[in-house]
Coordinates of C-alpha atoms in Angstrom, one line a residue:
M65 CA 110.6 20.2 9.1
K66 CA 114.5 20.5 9.8
I67 CA 116.0 23.9 8.8
P68 CA 119.4 25.1 8.9
V69 CA 119.5 28.4 10.8
R70 CA 122.6 30.4 11.0
I71 CA 123.4 32.2 15.1
V72 CA 123.9 35.7 14.5
S73 CA 124.2 37.0 17.8
I74 CA 125.0 34.9 21.4
R75 CA 123.7 37.1 24.2
Q76 CA 124.5 36.4 28.4
E77 CA 121.7 36.6 30.4
T78 CA 122.7 34.9 33.4
P79 CA 125.8 33.3 34.5
T80 CA 124.2 30.3 33.9
V81 CA 121.6 31.5 30.7
R82 CA 122.5 32.0 27.0
S83 CA 120.1 33.6 24.0
Y84 CA 120.9 32.7 20.6
T85 CA 119.9 34.7 17.6
L86 CA 119.2 32.9 14.3
D87 CA 118.9 33.9 11.1
L88 CA 116.3 32.1 9.1
E89 CA 118.3 32.8 5.8
G90 CA 114.9 33.3 3.7
Q91 CA 113.5 30.2 5.1
A92 CA 110.1 29.8 5.9
F93 CA 108.9 29.4 9.6
S94 CA 106.0 29.8 12.1
F95 CA 104.8 29.1 15.3
H96 CA 102.7 30.2 18.4
P97 CA 104.0 32.6 21.4
G98 CA 105.2 29.7 23.7
Q99 CA 106.1 27.1 21.8
W100 CA 109.3 25.2 21.6
V101 CA 111.8 23.5 18.5
D102 CA 114.2 20.1 18.4
C103 CA 117.5 22.0 18.3
Y104 CA 120.1 19.9 16.5
V105 CA 124.2 20.6 16.3
D106 CA 124.6 18.5 12.8
A107 CA 121.9 17.8 10.0
E108 CA 122.0 14.0 11.2
G109 CA 121.1 14.4 14.6
E110 CA 124.5 12.3 15.3
R111 CA 125.5 14.6 19.0
G112 CA 121.9 14.1 19.7
V113 CA 118.6 16.9 20.1
A114 CA 117.6 18.9 22.3
G115 CA 114.3 20.9 22.8
Y116 CA 114.6 24.8 23.4
T117 CA 111.3 27.6 24.0
L118 CA 111.1 30.2 21.3
T119 CA 111.6 33.3 23.4
S120 CA 111.2 35.6 20.3
S121 CA 108.0 37.2 19.1
P122 CA 106.4 35.1 16.1
T123 CA 106.2 38.9 14.4
T124 CA 109.6 39.2 14.5
V125 CA 111.1 39.1 10.6
G126 CA 113.3 37.3 9.7
T127 CA 115.2 35.7 13.1
I128 CA 114.1 33.7 15.7
E129 CA 115.5 33.6 19.2
L130 CA 116.5 30.4 21.7
T131 CA 116.8 31.0 25.2
V132 CA 119.1 28.2 27.0
K133 CA 120.4 27.4 30.2
R134 CA 123.6 26.0 31.1
N135 CA 123.5 21.7 31.5
R136 CA 126.8 20.0 31.1
E137 CA 124.9 16.7 31.1
R138 CA 123.0 17.2 27.6
E139 CA 125.3 16.8 24.6
V140 CA 123.4 20.0 22.4
T141 CA 123.4 22.4 25.4
R142 CA 126.9 21.8 26.3
F143 CA 127.4 22.9 22.5
M144 CA 125.3 25.5 22.5
H145 CA 126.9 27.0 25.8
E146 CA 130.9 26.0 25.4
E147 CA 131.3 25.9 21.4
A148 CA 128.9 27.4 19.2
E149 CA 129.9 30.7 18.4
T150 CA 128.7 33.3 15.9
G151 CA 128.3 32.3 12.1
D152 CA 127.7 28.4 13.0
V153 CA 125.3 26.7 11.4
I154 CA 122.8 24.5 13.4
Y155 CA 119.2 23.1 13.2
V156 CA 115.7 23.5 14.0
D157 CA 112.9 21.7 13.7
G158 CA 109.3 23.6 15.4
G159 CA 107.7 25.1 16.4
Q160 CA 106.2 22.0 18.8
G161 CA 103.8 21.9 21.8
E162 CA 100.6 23.0 22.8
F163 CA 101.3 25.2 25.9
Y164 CA 100.3 28.6 23.4
Y165 CA 98.8 31.7 23.2
K166 CA 96.6 33.1 20.5
R167 CA 95.2 36.1 20.2
E168 CA 91.2 34.7 19.7
M169 CA 91.8 32.9 23.8
G170 CA 91.2 36.3 25.0
D171 CA 92.7 39.8 25.6
S172 CA 93.9 39.9 29.1
L173 CA 96.6 37.5 30.2
T174 CA 98.3 36.9 33.4
L175 CA 101.7 34.8 32.9
I176 CA 103.5 33.3 36.2
A177 CA 106.8 31.9 35.8
G178 CA 109.4 30.9 37.9
G179 CA 112.9 30.1 37.1
I180 CA 113.8 29.6 33.4
G181 CA 110.2 29.1 33.2
I182 CA 109.9 32.6 32.2
T183 CA 111.0 31.8 28.5
P184 CA 107.7 30.6 26.5
L185 CA 106.5 33.9 28.6
M186 CA 109.2 36.0 26.9
S187 CA 107.4 34.9 24.1
M188 CA 104.0 36.0 24.9
L189 CA 104.7 39.2 26.3
R190 CA 107.0 39.9 22.9
Y191 CA 104.1 39.0 20.8
V192 CA 101.6 40.7 23.1
D193 CA 103.8 44.0 22.9
E194 CA 104.7 43.6 19.5
G195 CA 102.2 42.0 17.7
T196 CA 99.1 43.3 19.4
S197 CA 96.9 46.3 19.8
D198 CA 94.4 45.6 22.6
V199 CA 95.7 42.4 24.5
G200 CA 97.1 43.2 28.2
A201 CA 99.2 41.0 29.9
K202 CA 100.7 40.9 33.7
L203 CA 103.7 39.3 34.3
F204 CA 104.2 37.7 37.8
Y205 CA 108.3 36.0 37.8
S206 CA 109.4 34.8 40.5
A207 CA 113.6 33.5 40.9
R208 CA 115.7 32.8 43.8
A209 CA 118.3 35.6 43.2
P210 CA 118.2 38.9 41.2
S211 CA 121.2 37.4 38.8
E212 CA 119.1 34.8 38.4
M213 CA 115.8 36.6 36.7
V214 CA 116.3 36.3 33.0
F215 CA 115.6 38.8 30.9
H216 CA 115.1 41.2 33.8
R217 CA 116.4 44.8 31.8
Q218 CA 114.5 43.8 28.5
L219 CA 111.3 42.8 30.8
E220 CA 111.4 46.4 32.7
D221 CA 111.9 47.8 29.2
I222 CA 108.9 46.6 27.7
S223 CA 106.7 47.6 30.6
G224 CA 108.2 51.2 31.4
R225 CA 106.5 51.8 27.6
N226 CA 104.2 49.9 27.3
P227 CA 100.7 50.3 29.2
R228 CA 99.6 47.4 28.3
V229 CA 101.8 45.2 29.5
D230 CA 102.9 45.5 34.0
C231 CA 105.5 43.3 35.6
V232 CA 106.2 41.9 39.2
F233 CA 109.4 40.4 40.2
T234 CA 110.0 39.1 43.0
V235 CA 113.0 36.6 44.5
T236 CA 113.2 33.7 47.1
R237 CA 116.8 34.0 48.3
P238 CA 118.6 37.4 48.0
G239 CA 121.1 36.8 49.6
G240 CA 123.4 39.4 49.7
E241 CA 122.8 40.6 46.4
P242 CA 120.8 44.2 46.6
W243 CA 117.3 44.2 46.1
E244 CA 114.2 46.5 46.6
G245 CA 111.1 44.5 45.0
H246 CA 109.4 41.9 46.2
R247 CA 110.9 39.1 48.1
G248 CA 109.4 35.8 49.0
R249 CA 106.9 33.4 47.0
I250 CA 104.3 34.6 44.3
D251 CA 100.9 33.9 46.2
D252 CA 97.4 34.5 46.1
E253 CA 98.2 37.8 48.6
L254 CA 100.1 39.0 46.1
L255 CA 98.0 38.3 43.1
R256 CA 94.9 40.1 44.4
A257 CA 97.3 43.3 45.7
E258 CA 98.3 43.5 41.8
G259 CA 94.8 43.5 40.9
V260 CA 94.8 40.6 39.0
D261 CA 92.4 39.9 36.1
M262 CA 90.4 36.5 37.2
G263 CA 88.0 35.9 34.0
G264 CA 91.4 36.5 32.0
I265 CA 93.6 33.5 30.8
F266 CA 96.6 32.5 32.8
F267 CA 99.6 30.6 31.6
I268 CA 101.9 29.1 34.3
C269 CA 105.2 27.8 33.5
G270 CA 107.9 27.0 36.6
P271 CA 109.0 23.8 38.5
K272 CA 106.4 21.4 39.3
P273 CA 105.5 22.6 42.9
M274 CA 105.6 26.0 42.5
G275 CA 103.1 25.0 39.1
Q276 CA 100.6 22.8 41.4
D277 CA 101.0 25.6 43.8
M278 CA 100.1 28.3 41.5
E279 CA 97.1 26.0 39.9
E280 CA 95.6 25.4 43.3
T281 CA 95.7 29.1 44.2
L282 CA 94.1 30.2 41.2
K283 CA 91.6 27.8 41.5
G284 CA 90.8 29.1 45.2
L285 CA 90.4 32.8 44.0
G286 CA 87.8 31.5 41.3
V287 CA 89.8 31.0 38.4
A288 CA 88.2 28.8 35.9
E289 CA 90.3 25.7 35.3
E290 CA 89.5 25.9 31.8
R291 CA 91.2 29.7 32.2
I292 CA 94.5 28.1 33.6
R293 CA 97.4 26.7 31.1
Y294 CA 100.5 25.3 33.1
E295 CA 103.7 23.9 31.6
Q296 CA 106.4 22.0 33.5
W297 CA 109.7 20.8 32.0
W298 CA 111.4 20.1 35.6

């Protein structure tokens, strides 16, 4: 059901990505970590609709968060980046999608993200951090450059204070940007070196070539196909 929500804060995550905190204003709203919403600028949807991933934890009370990458060719996304201001009312319908985590799926998660594919996995990681006491999660996050790494500081903060959460970052094209971490793509060597639980559940989200490669890599490491979840948007 479509509901109105109010933008209460806008945060610039990277030069091309923003996060929006939306006040539910007392309305009921539920979702599983990893799901998305349809977003409308106006109640009638005259300016179109766009699907955005929820990046907050479902345990957060009163607000939800969406994270949006700039795309001037999409009207709603252009509005969010170029016109939206705090205080504006927009409309959301969700949560939606079959790519999500629930506690009964298991207590050991490996999350593998490429680029903006971090968004559904951020919701899962925040849920593990805020909504569970016995679930462990290890995140592998690859971006082209350090400046394109969405949520880098927040992820470091979570892993720094929660012993059940570990984050591994790597960049593929650092250019002239300073970077002391891993370089290159996520591969079987990195997964083995970081002691991944091959018996846990795996969530992959990123560009199609990366997702397909990771799926085959995990199978080659002995991970059962039914324990691999893969989401690709572009």
